[in-house]
Structures are given as structure tokens and as C-alpha cells.
Coordinates of C-alpha atoms in Angstrom, one line a residue:
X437 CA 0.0 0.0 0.0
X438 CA 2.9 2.5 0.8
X439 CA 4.5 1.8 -2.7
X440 CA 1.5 2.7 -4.6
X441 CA 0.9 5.9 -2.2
X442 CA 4.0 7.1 -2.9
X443 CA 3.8 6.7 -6.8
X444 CA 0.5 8.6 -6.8
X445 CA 2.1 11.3 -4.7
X446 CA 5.4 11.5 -6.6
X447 CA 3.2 12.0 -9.8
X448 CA 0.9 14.2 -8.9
X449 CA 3.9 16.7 -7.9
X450 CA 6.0 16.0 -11.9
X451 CA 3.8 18.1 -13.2
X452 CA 4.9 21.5 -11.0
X453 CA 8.3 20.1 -10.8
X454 CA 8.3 20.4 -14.1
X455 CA 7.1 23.4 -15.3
X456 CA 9.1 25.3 -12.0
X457 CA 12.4 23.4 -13.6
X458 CA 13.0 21.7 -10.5
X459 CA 14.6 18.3 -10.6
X460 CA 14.5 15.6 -7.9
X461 CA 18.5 15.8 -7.6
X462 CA 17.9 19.0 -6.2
X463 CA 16.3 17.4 -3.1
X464 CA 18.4 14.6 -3.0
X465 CA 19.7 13.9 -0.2
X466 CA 23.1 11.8 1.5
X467 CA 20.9 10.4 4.1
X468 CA 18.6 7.7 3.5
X469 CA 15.2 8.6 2.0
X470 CA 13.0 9.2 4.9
X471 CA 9.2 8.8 4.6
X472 CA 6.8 11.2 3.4
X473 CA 4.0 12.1 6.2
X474 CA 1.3 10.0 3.9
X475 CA 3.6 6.9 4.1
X476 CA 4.4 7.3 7.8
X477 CA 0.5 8.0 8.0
X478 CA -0.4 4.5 6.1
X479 CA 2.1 2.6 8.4
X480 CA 0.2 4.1 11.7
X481 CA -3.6 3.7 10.8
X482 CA -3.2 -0.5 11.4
X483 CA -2.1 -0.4 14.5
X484 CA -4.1 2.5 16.0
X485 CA -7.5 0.4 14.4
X486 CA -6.2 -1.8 16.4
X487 CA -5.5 0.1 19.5
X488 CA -9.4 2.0 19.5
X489 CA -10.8 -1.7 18.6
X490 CA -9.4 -2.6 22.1
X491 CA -10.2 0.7 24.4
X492 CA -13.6 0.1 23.3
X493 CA -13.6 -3.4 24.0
X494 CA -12.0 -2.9 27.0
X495 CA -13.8 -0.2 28.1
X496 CA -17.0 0.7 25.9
X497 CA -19.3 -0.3 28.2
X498 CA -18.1 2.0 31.4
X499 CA -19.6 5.4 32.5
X500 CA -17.9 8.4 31.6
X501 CA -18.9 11.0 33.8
X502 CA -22.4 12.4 34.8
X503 CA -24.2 14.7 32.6
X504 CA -26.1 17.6 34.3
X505 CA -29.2 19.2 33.8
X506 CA -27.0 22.4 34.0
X507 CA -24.9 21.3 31.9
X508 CA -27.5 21.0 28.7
X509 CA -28.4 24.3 28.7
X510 CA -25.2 25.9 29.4
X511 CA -23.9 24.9 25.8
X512 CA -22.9 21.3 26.7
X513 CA -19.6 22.9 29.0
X514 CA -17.5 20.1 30.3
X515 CA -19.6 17.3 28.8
X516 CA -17.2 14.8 27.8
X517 CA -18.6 13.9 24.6
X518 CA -16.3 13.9 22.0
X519 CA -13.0 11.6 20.7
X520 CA -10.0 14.0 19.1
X521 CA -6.3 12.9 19.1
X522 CA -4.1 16.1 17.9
X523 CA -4.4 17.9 21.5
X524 CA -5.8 18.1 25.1
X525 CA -6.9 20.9 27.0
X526 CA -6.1 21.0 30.3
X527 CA -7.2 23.5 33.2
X528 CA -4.0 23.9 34.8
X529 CA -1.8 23.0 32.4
X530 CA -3.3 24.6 28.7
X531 CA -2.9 22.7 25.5
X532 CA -1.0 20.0 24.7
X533 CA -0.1 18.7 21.0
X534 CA 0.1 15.0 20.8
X535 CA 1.1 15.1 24.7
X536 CA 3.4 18.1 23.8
X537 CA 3.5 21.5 25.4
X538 CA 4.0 25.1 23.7
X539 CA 7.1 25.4 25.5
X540 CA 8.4 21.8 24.3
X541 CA 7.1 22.1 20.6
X542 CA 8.8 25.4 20.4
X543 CA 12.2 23.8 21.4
X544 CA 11.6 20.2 19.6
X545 CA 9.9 20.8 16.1
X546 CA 12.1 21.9 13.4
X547 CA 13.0 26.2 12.6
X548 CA 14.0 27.3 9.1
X549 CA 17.1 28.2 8.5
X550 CA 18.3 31.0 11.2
X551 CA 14.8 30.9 12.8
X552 CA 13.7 30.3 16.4
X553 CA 10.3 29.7 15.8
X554 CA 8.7 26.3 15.1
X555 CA 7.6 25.7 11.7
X556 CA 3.7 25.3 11.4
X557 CA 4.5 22.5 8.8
X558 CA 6.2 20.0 11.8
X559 CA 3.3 20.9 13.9
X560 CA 1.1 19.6 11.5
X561 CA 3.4 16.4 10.9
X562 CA 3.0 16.2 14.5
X563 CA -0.3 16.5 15.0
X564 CA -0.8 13.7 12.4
X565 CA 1.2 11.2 13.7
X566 CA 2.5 12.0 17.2
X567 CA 6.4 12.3 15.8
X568 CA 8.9 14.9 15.7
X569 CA 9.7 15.3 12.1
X570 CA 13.2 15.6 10.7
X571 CA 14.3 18.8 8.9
X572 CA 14.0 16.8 5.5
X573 CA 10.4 15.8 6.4
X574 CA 9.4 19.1 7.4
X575 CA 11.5 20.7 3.9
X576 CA 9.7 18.2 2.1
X577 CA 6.2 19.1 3.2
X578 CA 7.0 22.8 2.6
X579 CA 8.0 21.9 -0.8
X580 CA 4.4 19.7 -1.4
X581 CA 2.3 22.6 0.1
X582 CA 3.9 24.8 -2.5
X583 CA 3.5 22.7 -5.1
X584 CA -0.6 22.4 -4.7
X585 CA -0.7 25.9 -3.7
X586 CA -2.4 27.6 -6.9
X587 CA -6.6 27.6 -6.5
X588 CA -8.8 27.2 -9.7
X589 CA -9.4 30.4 -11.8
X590 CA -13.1 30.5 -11.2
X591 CA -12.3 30.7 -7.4
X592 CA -9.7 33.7 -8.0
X593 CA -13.1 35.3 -9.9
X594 CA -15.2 34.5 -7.0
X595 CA -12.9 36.8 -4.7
X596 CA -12.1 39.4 -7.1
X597 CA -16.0 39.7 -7.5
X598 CA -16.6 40.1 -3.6
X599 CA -17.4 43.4 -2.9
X600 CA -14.7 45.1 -0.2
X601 CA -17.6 45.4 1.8
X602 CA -18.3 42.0 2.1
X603 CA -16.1 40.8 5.2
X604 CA -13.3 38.6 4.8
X605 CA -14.3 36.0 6.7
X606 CA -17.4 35.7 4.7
X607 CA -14.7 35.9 1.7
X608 CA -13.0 33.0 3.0
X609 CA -15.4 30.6 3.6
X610 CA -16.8 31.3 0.5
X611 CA -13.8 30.5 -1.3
X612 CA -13.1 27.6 0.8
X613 CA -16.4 26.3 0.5
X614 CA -15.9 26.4 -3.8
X615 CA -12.8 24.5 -3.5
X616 CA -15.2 21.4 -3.2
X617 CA -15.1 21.5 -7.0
X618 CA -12.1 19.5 -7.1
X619 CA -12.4 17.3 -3.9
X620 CA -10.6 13.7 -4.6
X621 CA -12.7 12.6 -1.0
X622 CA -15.9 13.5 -3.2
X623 CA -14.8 12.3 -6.7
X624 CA -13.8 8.8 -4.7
X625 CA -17.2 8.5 -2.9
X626 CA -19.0 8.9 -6.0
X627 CA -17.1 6.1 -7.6
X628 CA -17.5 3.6 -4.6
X629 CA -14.4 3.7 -2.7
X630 CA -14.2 1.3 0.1
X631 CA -14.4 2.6 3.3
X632 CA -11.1 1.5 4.4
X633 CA -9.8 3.6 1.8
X634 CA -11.8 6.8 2.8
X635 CA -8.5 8.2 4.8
X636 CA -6.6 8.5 1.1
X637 CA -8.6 11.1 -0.7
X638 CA -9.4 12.9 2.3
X639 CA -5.5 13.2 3.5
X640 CA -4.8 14.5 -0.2
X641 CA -8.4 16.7 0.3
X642 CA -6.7 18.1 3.6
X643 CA -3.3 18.6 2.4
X644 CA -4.7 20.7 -0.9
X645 CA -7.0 22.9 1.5
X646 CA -4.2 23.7 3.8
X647 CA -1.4 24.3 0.6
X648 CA -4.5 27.0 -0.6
X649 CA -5.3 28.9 2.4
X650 CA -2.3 31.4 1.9
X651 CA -3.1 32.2 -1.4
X652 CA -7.1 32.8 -0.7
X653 CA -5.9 34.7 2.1
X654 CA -3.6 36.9 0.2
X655 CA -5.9 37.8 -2.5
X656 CA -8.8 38.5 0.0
X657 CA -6.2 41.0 2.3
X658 CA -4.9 42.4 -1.0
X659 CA -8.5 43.1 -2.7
X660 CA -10.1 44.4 0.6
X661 CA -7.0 46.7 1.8
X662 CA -5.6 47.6 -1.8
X663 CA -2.2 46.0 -1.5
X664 CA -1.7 45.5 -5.3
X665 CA -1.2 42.1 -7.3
X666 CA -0.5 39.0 -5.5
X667 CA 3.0 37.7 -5.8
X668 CA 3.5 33.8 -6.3
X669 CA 4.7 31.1 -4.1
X670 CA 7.8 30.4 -3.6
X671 CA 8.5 26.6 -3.8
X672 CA 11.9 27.2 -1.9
X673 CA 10.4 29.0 1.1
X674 CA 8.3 27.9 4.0
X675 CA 4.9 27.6 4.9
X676 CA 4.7 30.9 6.9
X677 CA 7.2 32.7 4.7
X678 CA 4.9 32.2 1.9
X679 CA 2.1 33.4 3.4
X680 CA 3.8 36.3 4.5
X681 CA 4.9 37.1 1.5
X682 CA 1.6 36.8 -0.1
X683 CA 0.3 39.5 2.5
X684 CA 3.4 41.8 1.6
X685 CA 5.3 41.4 4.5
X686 CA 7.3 38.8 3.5
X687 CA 10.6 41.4 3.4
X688 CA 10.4 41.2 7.5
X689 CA 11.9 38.6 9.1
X690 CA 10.1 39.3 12.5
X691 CA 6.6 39.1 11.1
X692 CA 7.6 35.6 9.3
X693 CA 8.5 34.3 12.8
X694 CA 5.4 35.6 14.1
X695 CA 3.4 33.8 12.0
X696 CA 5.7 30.5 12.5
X697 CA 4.4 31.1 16.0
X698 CA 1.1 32.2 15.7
X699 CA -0.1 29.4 13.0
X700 CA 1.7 26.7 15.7
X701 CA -0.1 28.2 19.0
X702 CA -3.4 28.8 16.8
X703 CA -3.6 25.5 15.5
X704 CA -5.7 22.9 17.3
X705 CA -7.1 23.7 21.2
X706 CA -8.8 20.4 21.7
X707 CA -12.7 18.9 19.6
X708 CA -14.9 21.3 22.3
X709 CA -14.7 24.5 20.8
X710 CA -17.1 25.8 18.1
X711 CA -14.7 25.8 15.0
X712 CA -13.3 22.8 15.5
X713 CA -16.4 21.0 16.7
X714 CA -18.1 22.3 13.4
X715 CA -15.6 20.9 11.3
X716 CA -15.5 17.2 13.2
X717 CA -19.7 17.5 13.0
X718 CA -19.8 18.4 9.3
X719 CA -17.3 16.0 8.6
X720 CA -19.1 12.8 10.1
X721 CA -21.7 13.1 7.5
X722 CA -18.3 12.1 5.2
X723 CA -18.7 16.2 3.4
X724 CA -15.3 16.6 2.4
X725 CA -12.7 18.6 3.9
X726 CA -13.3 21.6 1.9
X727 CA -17.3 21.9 3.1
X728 CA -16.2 20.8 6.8
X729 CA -13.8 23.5 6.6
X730 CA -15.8 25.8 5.3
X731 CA -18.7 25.5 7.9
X732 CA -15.8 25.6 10.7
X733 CA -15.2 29.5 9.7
X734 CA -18.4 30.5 9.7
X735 CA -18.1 29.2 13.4
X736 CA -14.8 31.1 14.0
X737 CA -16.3 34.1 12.7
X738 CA -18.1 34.5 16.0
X739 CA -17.2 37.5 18.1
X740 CA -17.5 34.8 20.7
X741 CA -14.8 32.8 19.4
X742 CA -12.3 34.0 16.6
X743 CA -13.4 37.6 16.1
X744 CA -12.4 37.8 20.3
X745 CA -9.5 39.3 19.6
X746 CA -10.6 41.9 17.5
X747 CA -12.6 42.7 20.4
X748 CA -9.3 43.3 22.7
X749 CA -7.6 45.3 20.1
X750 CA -10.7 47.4 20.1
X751 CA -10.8 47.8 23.6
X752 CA -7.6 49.0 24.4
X753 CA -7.6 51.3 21.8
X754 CA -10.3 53.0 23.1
X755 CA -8.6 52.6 26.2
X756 CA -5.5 54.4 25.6
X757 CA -7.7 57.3 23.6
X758 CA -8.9 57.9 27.1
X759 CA -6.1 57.8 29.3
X760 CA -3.5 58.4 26.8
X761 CA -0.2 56.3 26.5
X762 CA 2.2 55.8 29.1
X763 CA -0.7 56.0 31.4
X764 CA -0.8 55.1 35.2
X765 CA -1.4 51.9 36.8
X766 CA -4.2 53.8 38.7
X767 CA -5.6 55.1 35.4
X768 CA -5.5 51.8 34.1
X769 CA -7.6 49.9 37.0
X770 CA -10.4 53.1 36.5
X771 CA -10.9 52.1 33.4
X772 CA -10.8 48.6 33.9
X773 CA -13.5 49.6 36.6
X774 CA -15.6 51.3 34.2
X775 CA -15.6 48.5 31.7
X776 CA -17.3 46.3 34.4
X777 CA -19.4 48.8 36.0
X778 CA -20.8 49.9 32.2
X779 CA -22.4 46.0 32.5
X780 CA -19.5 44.5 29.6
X781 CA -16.7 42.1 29.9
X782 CA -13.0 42.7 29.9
X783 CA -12.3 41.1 26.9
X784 CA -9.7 38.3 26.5
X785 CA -9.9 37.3 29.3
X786 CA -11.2 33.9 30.9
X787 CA -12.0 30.7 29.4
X788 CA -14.2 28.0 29.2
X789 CA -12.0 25.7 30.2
X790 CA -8.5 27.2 31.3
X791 CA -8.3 28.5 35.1
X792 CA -4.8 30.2 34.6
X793 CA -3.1 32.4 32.3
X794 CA -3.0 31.0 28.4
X795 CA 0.2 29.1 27.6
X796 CA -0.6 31.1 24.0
X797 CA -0.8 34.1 25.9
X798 CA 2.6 33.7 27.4
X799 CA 4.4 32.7 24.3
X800 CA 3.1 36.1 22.9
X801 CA 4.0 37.7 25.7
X802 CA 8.0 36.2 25.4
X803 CA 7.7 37.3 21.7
X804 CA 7.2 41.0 22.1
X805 CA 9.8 41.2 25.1
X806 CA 12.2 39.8 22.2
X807 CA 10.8 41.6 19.6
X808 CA 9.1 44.8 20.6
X809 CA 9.5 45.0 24.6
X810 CA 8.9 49.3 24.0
X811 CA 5.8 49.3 21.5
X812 CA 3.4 51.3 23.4
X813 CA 0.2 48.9 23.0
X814 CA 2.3 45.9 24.7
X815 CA 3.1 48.1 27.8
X816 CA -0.5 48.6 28.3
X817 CA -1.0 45.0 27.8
X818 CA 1.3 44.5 30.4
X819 CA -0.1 47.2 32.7
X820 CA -3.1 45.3 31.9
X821 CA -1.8 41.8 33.1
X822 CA -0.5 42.9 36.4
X823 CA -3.7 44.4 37.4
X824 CA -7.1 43.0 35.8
X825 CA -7.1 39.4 37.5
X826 CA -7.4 41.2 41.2
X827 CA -10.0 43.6 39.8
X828 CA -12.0 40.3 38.1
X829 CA -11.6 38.5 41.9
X830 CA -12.7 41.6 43.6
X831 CA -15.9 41.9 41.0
X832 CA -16.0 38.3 41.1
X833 CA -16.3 38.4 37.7
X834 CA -14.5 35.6 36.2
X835 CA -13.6 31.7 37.2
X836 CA -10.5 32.3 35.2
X837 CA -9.3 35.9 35.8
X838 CA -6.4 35.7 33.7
X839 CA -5.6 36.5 29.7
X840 CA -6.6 33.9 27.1
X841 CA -4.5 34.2 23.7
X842 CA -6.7 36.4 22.4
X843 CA -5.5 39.4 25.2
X844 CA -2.1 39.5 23.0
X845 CA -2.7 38.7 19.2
X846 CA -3.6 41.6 17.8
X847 CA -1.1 43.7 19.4
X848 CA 1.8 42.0 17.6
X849 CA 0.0 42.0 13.9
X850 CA -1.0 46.1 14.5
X851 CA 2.9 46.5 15.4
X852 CA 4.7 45.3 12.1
X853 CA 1.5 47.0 10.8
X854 CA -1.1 44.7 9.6
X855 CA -3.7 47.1 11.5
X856 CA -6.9 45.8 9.5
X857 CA -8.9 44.0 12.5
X858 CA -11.0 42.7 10.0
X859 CA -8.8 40.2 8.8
X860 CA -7.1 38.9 12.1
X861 CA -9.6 36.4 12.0
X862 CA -8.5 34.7 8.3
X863 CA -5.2 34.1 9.7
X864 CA -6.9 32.3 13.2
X865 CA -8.9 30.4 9.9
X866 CA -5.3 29.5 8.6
X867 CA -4.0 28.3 11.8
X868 CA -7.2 26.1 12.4
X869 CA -7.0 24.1 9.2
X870 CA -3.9 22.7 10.4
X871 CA -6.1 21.2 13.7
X872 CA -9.8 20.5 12.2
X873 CA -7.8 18.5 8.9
X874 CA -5.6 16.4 11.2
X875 CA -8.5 14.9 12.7
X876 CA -10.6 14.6 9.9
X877 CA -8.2 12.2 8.4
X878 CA -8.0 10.4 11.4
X879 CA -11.7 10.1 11.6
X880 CA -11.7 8.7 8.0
X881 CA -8.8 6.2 8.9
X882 CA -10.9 4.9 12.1
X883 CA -14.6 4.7 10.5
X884 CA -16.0 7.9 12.6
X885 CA -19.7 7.6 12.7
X886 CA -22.1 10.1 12.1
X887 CA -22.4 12.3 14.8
X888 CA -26.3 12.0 16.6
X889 CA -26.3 13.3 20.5
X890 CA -29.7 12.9 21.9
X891 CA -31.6 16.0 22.2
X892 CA -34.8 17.1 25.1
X893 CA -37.0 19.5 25.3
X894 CA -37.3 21.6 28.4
X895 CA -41.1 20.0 29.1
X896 CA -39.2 16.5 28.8
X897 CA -36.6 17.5 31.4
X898 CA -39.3 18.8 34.0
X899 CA -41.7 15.1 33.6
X900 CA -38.2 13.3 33.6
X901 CA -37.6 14.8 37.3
X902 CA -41.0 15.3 38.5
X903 CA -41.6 11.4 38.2
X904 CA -38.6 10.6 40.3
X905 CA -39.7 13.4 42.9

């Protein structure tokens, strides 16, 4: 099975080998060839069939937790309901990849060339399979994502016909959503693939959708904000550089290695939350990664969920209109003060699940004290740090009194000067792909059923109880 994976995948990448005049001696290598991720994928799926065929004979039949009353009609918070692989969310500890923290991915996945930043593309291999990859996996996958990069002229019309009006995360989804023309997962349905094969065209389904994102991105930013013609991808650059590129900041080093880091710590945050939920739903009634996808943005684009942080960025620029920059600590806790006492939330921070400060939030945080420690919106930030979590506990407020990763994103993109709010929310869209495809395919590769929780009405709930009373 790997042999005949890896001829399909070798061919379908001649073509742009070709025409870019590349040659497979200039990716040769001394060292052994080392697998591609779909041929270390194909070698994993047996034996993790194998290991879910025994956890639920083993334990199928054992309770799980109560569910509570409280618990339905507070948005299902805490219900443990739902299998996904790629990360866990913890309340102490924050998100772990594949049993790996922020901290350790930064120092164990692979940086480009004179980079400190992990590359989104080993976070992804990771993800997948639970491995570090080597540099020449992770150069490899950079080199595949280019080469599927381009998206279908009638998908380029679609955007360029979107009126600048129309907001980009509608934009997106749109143009995510049309990318079903050319689905392999839907094109292999259709002509009766066996289900054990499902995990084939949806891996090349996910791995297209990701390679596209920077390029619907790009022309979206660039026809909404007037930033002129969209360069092309560079099939000798990374992931994040490309991307960058494509948004016209690609000549700045530090914004490339903030989007290394922001596409890594963006990425996947556990099955629970809305966008990533959406996609796992969709996906169970076998729609292919582009329409799962697609109906996970129009999730994100929530101003409870991914639009959040254009909520903080909001907030403290109204903020610092008010008390000016450099402003006291005192000034600071008024306003803080006022927010509450005006009946609104202090936004970015809590969490649904998280009952101390972000691990995202803190890589941010490291970032700008490398990068920017005097940028005038991070002080306040900071200002902000040291002194909303008493003010939250004194209001009693907040479970979680302390910054989520939305208190710091925006600051960092308005400081290289990517200062359209509108669009923070496409590159949170970018990051999530990486998360939502990852456990598609492994939904595929294990026979995920349709998704069908049992639903009550509120009547229903009051006999249930009054005929145990």
C-alpha cells in the first residue's frame, strides 16, 4: 500500500516540478530517503485500528462522567462527549499537542534556517502522527504545500468579484467552500471507494485545503486593503514565509517568525470548541474537507470565538484614547473599573475551560519582550496583566481571571503593521485548518460515525424529574 501511495504522490507533484524546472536531484539527499508524512501515515492507521478496537472493548461499556441538567443548557460545558487525538486541553496546564506542550514544541519541532520559531509544517506532521519530524520531512512538506498551492481560476473570480464590503471572513469561507469542485474525497465517494480507503482522498483533500489557504488569504487582504497584485509562491520557502509574502510582508523577518508562531499556538485547542467541533460534525456526514472547513469558519467568525481578539484590540484602543499612552497603573484599573461597572466584559480574558493564564498568551507575551519590549500597545498590555485578575476576583467576575491568547494577538500584527482588525480572524482560519484536517483524516482512517447526540425538550426534562420526585 505504501509503494502505490508514494507513486501517486510522486506524480501528482511531476507536473509542478516540471514546469518550475526543478529536478529531484535538487532534493536529493546523503541520508537515507525518509518517509513522506502520507507513508508514515499509512504505516500508523493499522495499529491504531487496532489500539481504539481494544479501548472500546475494554472499556466501551463503562460510565464516563455524569451529565447535568445544567450542563445542557449551558452549551454542553465540560460534557465529555467527543474523541480528538491532535491535542488536550487542560485547566491547569493549557494545551498539549500530541502530549506536547507550547514550550516543548517550540524547542523540539524543526525552525527554518536561522529561525527560532517552530515551523507550522512539523506541527502539522506532529499532529498527524504524534512524531517529531526531521528537517527533510518538514522541507519536504514545505515543498508539497507549494507545489498544490495555486486555486482554480473560477475561485480567484469569485474573490475578485466580492465586494470590499463584504467581510473577509465571509470571503473566506466562500472560497473555501468552492474549493469542493475538485475534492478527490468527493470524486472517490461517488465512484465507490471502500471505506477502508476513505483516509486516502481525504489526507490529499486536507493537504490541498491547507497548501490553498495562503493564497485565498492573500488575494482576499490584498483586494479588501488595496495592497496590489498577488505575488507567487515560492516553492523554496516555507509555509509561513509564503504566506507572508503573499500578504506583503514577506521582506520582514520578524513578522515571518510571528506567524511561525502564531499558526503553531493557533492551530488545534482540543474537539470542544465551536470551530473545530463544526468541522469534526460536518465531517461525520463524510462532506469533504473543503465543506467541513468551510462551515468551521463561519463558526470562527463568531465574536465569541475567533473575532475575540478583535474585540481586545478594540478595547484597548479605546482605552489608551482615554487615558493616553504611558498612562498610570491607577488610570488603568479606572478604566478597567468602568468597563465592568458599564455591564461588559473585559475582553480576552477567561476561558471556558483554562483556570490560569493562556500558555498562547505567554508565548506572545516572550515574543514581544524579544521583539518589541517598548511598542506602546504591549506596555499597556502588560499594565493590563499585572492588574485586571485582582480587579475580576474583587468583582467576582471571572472563574478564570487571567488572559486567554486572544489578550495579546492583535497587538503584535498592529505592530509590524497589519492594522486591518477585519482580517485577524482569516489568519486564526489559517492556523485552524492545520487542527480541524488532522482529525478529519484520522476520523476517515478509524470509521468515525455520524455524529447524533440525543436532544430534550425543556417540558421533557421537568416530567423526567417530577416522576422521580
Amino acid at each position: 500500500m505504501a509503494a502505490s501511495l508514494r507513486t501517486a504522490l510522486q506524480t501528482s507533484r511531476s507536473p509542478f516540478l516540471a514546469r518550475a524546472g526543478i529536478t529531484s536531484a535538487r532534493f536529493s539527499s546523503t541520508a537515507s530517503k525518509q518517509p513522506t508524512l502520507k507513508e508514515r501515515l499509512s504505516e500508523l492507521i493499522p495499529a491504531e485500528i487496532e489500539k481504539v478496537k481494544q479501548i472500546r472493548a475494554e472499556h466501551g461499556k463503562k460510565a464516563f462522567g455524569p451529565v447535568l441538567v445544567d450542563q445542557l443548557y449551558g452549551g454542553m460545558r465540560g460534557l465529555p462527549a467527543l474523541i480528538w487525538d491532535g491535542s488536550v486541553l487542560d485547566a491547569e496546564e493549557g494545551i498539549r499537542f500530541r502530549g506536547k506542550s507550547i514550550p516543548e514544541c517550540q524547542d523540539l519541532l524543526p525552525k527554518a534556517p536561522g529561525g527560532s520559531e517552530p515551523l507550522p509544517e512539523g506541527l502539522f506532521w506532529l499532529l498527524l502522527t504524534g512524531e517529531v519530524p526531521s528537517q527533510q520531512q518538514v522541507a519536504e512538506l514545505s515543498r508539497d504545500w507549494a507545489a498544490r498551492a495555486a486555486i482554480p481560476e473560477f475561485v480567484e473570480e469569485i474573490l475578485d468579484r466580492c465586494p470590499p464590503t463584504l467581510h473577509p471572513m465571509s470571503q473566506f469561507s466562500l472560497a473555501v467552500t468552492a474549493l469542493n469542485h475538485d475534492s478527490a474525497f468527493a470524486k472517490a465517494y461517488q465512484d465507490g471507494v471502500s471505506k477502508k480507503e476513505y483516509w486516502g482522498p481525504t489526507f490529499e483533500d486536507s493537504m490541498d485545503l491547507i497548501a490553498k489557504l495562503p493564497n485565498i488569504a492573500g488575494r482576499i487582504y490584498r483586494n479588501v486593503f488595496g495592497q496590489g497584485k498577488l505575488p507567487s509562491i515560492d516553492a523554496s520557502k516555507d509555509y509561513s514565509h509564503n504566506l507572508a509574502t503573499l500578504l506583503g510582508f514577506g521582506e520582514n523577518e520578524a513578522f515571518v517568525e510571528l506567524l511561525r508562531l502564531y499558526i503553531t499556538i493557533h492551530s488545534d485547542h482540543e474537539g470542544g470548541n465551536v470551530s473545530a467541533h463544526t468541522g469534526k460534525l460536518v465531517g461525520s456526514a463524510l462532506s469533504d474537507p473543503f465543506l467541513a472547513f468551510g462551515a468551521s469558519l463561519n463558526g470562527l467568525a463568531g465574536p465569541l470565538h475567533g473575532l475575540a481578539n478583535q474585540e481586545v484590540l478594540l478595547w484597548l484602543r479605546k482605552m489608551q484614547s482615554k487615558i493616553g499612552e504611558n498612562a498610570s497603573d491607577e488610570a488603568v484599573k479606572e478604566y478597567v473599573w468602568s468597563t465592568l461597572k458599564g455591564g461588559q466584559v473585559v475582553p480576552g480574558y477567561g476561558h471556558a475551560v483554562l483556570r490560569k493564564t493562556d500558555p498562547r498568551y505567554t508565548a506572545q507575551r516572550e515574543f514581544a519582550l524579544k521583539h518589541l519590549p517598548n511598542d506602546p500597545l504591549f506596555k499597556l498590555v502588560g499594565q493590563i496583566y499585572n492588574v485586571v485578575p485582582d480587579i475580576l476576583l474583587q468583582a467576582g467576575k471571572a472563574k478564570n481571571p487571567w488572559p486567554n491568547v486572544d489578550a495579546h494577538s492583535g497587538v503584535l500584527l498592529t505592530h509590524y503593521g497589519m492594522t486591518q482588525m477585519q482580517f485577524y480572524t482569516v489568519l486564526f482560519g489559517v492556523s485552524r485548518a492545520f487542527g480541524v484536517a488532522a482529525q478529519l483524516i484520522w476520523d476517515r482512517a478509524l470509521g468515525a460515525p455520524l455524529e447524533r447526540p440525543k436532544s430534550y425538550s425543556s417540558e421533557a426534562i421537568s416530567q423526567m424529574f417530577q416522576s422521580r420526585s
